GROMACS .gro file of C-alpha atoms in nm:
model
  212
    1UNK     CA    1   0.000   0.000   0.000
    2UNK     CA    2   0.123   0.337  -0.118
    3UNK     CA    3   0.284   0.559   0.179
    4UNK     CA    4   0.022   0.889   0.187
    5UNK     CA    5   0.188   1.246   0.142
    6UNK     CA    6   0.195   1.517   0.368
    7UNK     CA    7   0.272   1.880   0.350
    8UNK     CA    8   0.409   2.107   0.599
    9UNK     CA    9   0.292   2.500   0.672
   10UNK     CA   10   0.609   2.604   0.408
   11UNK     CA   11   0.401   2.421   0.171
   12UNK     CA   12   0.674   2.111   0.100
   13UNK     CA   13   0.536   1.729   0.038
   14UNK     CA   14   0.704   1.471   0.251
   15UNK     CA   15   0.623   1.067   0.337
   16UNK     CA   16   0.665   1.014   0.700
   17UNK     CA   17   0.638   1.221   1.014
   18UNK     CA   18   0.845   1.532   0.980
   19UNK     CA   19   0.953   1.756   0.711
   20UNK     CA   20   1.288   1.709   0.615
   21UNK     CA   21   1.302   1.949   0.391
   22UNK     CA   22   1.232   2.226   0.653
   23UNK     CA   23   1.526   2.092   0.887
   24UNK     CA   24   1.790   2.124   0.640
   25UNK     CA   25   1.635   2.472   0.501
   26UNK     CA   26   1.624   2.625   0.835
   27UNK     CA   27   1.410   2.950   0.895
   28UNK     CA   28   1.410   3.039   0.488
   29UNK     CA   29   1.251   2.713   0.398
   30UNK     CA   30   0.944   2.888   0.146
   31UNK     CA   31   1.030   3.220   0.175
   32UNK     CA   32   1.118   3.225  -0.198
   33UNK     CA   33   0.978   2.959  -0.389
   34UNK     CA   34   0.644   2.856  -0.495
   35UNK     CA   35   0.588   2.493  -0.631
   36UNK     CA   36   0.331   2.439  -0.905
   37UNK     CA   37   0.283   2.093  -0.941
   38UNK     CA   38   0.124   1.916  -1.244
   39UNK     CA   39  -0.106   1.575  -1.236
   40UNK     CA   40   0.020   1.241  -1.415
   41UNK     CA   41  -0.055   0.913  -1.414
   42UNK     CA   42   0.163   0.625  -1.225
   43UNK     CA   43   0.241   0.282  -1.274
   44UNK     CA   44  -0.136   0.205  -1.157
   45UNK     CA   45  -0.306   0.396  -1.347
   46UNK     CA   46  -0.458   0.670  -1.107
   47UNK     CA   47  -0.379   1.023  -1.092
   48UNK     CA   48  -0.143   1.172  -0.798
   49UNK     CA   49   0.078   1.474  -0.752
   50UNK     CA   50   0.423   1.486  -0.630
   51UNK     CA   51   0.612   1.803  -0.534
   52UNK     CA   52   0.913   1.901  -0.707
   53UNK     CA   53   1.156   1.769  -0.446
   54UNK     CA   54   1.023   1.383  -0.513
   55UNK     CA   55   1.096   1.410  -0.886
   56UNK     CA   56   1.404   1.177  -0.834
   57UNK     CA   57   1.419   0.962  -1.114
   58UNK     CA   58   1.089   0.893  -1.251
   59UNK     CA   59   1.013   1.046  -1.563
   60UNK     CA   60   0.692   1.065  -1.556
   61UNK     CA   61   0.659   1.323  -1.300
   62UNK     CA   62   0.617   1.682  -1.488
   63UNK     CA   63   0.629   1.978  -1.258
   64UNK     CA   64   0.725   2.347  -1.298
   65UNK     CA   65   0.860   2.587  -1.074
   66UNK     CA   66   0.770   2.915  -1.013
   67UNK     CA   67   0.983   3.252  -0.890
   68UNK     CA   68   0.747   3.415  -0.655
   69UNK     CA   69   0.930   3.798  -0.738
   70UNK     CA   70   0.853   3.725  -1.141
   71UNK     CA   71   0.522   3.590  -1.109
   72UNK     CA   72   0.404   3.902  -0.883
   73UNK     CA   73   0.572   4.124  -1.182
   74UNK     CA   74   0.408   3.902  -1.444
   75UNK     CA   75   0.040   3.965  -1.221
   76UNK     CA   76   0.112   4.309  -1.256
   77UNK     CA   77   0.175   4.396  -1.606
   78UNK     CA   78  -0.110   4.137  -1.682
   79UNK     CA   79  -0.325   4.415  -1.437
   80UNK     CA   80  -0.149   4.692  -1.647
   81UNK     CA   81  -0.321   4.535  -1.986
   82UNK     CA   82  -0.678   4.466  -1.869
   83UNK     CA   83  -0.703   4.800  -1.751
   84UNK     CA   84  -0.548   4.989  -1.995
   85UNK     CA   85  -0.796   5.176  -2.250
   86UNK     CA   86  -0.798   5.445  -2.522
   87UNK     CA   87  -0.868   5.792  -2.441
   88UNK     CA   88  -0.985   6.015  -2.743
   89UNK     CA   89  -0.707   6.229  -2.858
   90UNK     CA   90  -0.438   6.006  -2.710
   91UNK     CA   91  -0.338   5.826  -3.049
   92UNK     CA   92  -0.033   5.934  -3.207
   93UNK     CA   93  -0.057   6.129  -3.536
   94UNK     CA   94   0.065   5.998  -3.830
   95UNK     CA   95   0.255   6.229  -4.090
   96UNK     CA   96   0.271   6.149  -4.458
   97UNK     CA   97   0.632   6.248  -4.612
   98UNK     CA   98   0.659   6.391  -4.957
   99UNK     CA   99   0.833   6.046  -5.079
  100UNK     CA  100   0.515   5.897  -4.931
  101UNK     CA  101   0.682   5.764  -4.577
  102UNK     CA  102   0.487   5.764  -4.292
  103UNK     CA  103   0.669   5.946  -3.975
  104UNK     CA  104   0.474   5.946  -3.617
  105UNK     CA  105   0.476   6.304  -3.507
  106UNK     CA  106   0.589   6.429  -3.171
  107UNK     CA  107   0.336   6.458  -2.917
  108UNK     CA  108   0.251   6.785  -2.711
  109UNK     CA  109  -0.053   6.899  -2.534
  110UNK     CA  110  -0.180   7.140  -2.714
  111UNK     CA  111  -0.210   7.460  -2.434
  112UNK     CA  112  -0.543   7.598  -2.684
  113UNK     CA  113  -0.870   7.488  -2.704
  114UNK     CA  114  -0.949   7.238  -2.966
  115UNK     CA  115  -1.270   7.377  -3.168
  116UNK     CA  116  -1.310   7.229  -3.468
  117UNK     CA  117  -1.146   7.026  -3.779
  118UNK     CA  118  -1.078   6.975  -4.174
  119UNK     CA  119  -1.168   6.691  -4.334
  120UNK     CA  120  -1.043   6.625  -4.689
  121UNK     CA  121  -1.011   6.280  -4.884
  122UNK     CA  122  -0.882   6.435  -5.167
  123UNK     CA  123  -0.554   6.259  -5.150
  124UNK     CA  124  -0.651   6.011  -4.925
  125UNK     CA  125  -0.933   5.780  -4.988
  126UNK     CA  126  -0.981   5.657  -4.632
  127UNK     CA  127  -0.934   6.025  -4.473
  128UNK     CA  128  -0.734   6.266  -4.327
  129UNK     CA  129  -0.873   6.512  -4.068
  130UNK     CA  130  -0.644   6.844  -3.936
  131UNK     CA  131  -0.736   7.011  -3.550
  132UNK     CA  132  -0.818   7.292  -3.543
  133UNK     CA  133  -0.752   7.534  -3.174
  134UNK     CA  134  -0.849   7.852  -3.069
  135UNK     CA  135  -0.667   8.133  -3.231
  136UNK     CA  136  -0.522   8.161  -3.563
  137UNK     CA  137  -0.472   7.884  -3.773
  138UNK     CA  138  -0.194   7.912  -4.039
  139UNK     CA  139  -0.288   7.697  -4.391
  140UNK     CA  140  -0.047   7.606  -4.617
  141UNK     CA  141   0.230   7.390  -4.810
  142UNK     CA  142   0.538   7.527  -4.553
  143UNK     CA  143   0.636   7.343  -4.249
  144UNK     CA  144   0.610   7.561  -4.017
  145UNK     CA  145   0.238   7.628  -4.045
  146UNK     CA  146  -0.028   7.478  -3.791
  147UNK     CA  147  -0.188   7.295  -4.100
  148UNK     CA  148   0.058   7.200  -4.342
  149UNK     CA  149  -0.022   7.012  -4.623
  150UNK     CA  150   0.105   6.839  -4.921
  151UNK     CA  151   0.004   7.042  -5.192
  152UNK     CA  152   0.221   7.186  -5.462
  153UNK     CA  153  -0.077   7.427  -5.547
  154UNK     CA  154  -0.119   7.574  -5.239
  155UNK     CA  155   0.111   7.851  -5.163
  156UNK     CA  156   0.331   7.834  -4.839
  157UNK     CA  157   0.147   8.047  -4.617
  158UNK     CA  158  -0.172   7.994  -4.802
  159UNK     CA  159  -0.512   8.082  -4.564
  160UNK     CA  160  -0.546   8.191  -4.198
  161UNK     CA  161  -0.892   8.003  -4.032
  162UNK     CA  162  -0.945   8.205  -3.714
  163UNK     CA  163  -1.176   8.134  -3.393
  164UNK     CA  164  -1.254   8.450  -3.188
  165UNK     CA  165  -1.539   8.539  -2.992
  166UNK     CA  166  -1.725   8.159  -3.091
  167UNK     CA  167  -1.698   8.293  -3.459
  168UNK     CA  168  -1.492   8.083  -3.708
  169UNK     CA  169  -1.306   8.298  -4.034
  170UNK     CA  170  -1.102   8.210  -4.312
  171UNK     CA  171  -0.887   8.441  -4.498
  172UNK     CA  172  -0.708   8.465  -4.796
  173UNK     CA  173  -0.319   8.505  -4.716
  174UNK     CA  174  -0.211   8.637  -5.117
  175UNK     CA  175  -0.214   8.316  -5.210
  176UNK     CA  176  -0.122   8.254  -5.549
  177UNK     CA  177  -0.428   8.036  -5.687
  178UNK     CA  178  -0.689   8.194  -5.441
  179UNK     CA  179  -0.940   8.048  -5.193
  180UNK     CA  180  -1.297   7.904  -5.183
  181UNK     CA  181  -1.547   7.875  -5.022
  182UNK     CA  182  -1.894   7.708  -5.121
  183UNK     CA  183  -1.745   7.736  -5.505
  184UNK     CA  184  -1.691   8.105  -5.410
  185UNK     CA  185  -1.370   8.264  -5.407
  186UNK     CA  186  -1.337   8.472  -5.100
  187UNK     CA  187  -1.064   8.685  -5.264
  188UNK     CA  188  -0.860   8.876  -4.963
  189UNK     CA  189  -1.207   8.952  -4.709
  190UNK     CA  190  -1.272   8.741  -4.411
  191UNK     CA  191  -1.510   8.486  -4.487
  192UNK     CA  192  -1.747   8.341  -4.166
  193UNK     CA  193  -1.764   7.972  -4.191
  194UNK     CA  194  -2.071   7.775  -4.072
  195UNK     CA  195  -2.093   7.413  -3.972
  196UNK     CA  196  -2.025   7.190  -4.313
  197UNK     CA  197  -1.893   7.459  -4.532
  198UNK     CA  198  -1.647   7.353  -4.828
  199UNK     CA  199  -1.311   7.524  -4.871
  200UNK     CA  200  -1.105   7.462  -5.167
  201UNK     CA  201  -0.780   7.580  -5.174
  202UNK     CA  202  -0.482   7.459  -5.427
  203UNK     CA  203  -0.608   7.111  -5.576
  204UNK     CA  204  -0.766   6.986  -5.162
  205UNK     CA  205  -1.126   7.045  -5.057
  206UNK     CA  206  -1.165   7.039  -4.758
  207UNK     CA  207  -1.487   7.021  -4.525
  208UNK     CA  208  -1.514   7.255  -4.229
  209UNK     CA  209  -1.621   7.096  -3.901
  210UNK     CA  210  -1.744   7.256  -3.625
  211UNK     CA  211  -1.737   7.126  -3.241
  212UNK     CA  212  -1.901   7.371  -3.050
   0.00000   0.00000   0.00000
């Protein structure tokens, strides 16, 4: 008849009536390790467990051990992904090189209010939208603007969208090929924009957005 196993308070398996495992650990005995240990099936065919320590030489036994420190690390990044979510605005921005590379822009808070966008799909059939803040809003091909796209019609400095006293205006900077809005050009006088209005400037329409 099969000698029944026992397990002390550190958590080791032992046949007989003390722990030896304990007496030759001393006062550290489970202070570091965990044991995970797997099912199998013996010579008789029924299913047991035996602890790491008993592997000895019987092959059969398959057990794994476990670093306390790593698996408390491993809990907490797995704690880290199931809570983690997407906030709107949060995404990195994706810029679109001239030689058609795609380069993740640098990302700032913004210290102005964000009040509205531009939508065009004029050289992009899935979309590209442009944020638009409080204050003046530079248009054009040069990098330096607020809005700066690809466009070799457009001139560098090409429009200035502003948003003052909850009123949105676009105008004309001397551009070289003009600007337009609702088909119309604007020529150099401010032009008030309402919700859904379509500005043309260079070879991009865009769509004016509103989000007040």
């Amino acid at each position: 008849m099969a000698r029944e196993w026992k397990q002390c308070p550190n958590g080791h398996y032992y046949q007989g009536t003390s722990c030896p495992y304990c007496k030759t650990m001393g006062s550290s005995a489970g202070s570091k390790t965990s044991l995970k240990t797997e099912a199998f099936v013996g010579n008789g065919g029924m299913n047991s467990q035996i602890p790491t320590e008993m592997q000895n030489d019987n092959r059969e036994t398959k057990t794994t051990q476990i670093d306390e420190q790593e698996t408390a690390v491993n809990n907490s990044e797995r704690n880290i992904l199931l809570t983690k979510r997407t906030i709107f605005g949060d995404e990195p921005e994706i810029e679109v090189t001239p030689t058609g590379q795609q380069v993740e822009k640098k990302m700032y808070r913004n210290t102005r209010k964000l009040v509205g966008w531009l939508v065009t799909y004029s050289f992009d059939a899935m979309g590209v939208d442009y944020k638009l803040y409080e204050g003046r809003n530079v248009i054009g091909r040069d990098m330096d603007c607020n809005i700066t796209v690809n466009d070799g019609m457009m001139s560098g400095k090409h429009a200035i969208l502003l948003f003052r006293a909850d009123k949105y205006s676009l105008t004309d900077n001397q551009s070289s090929h003009g600007t337009f809005v609702n088909n119309e050009d604007i020529n150099l006088e401010p032009r008030y924009l309402n919700d859904g209005d379509m500005i043309y400037m260079g070879e991009t329409l865009f769509k004016f957005r509103t989000s007040l």
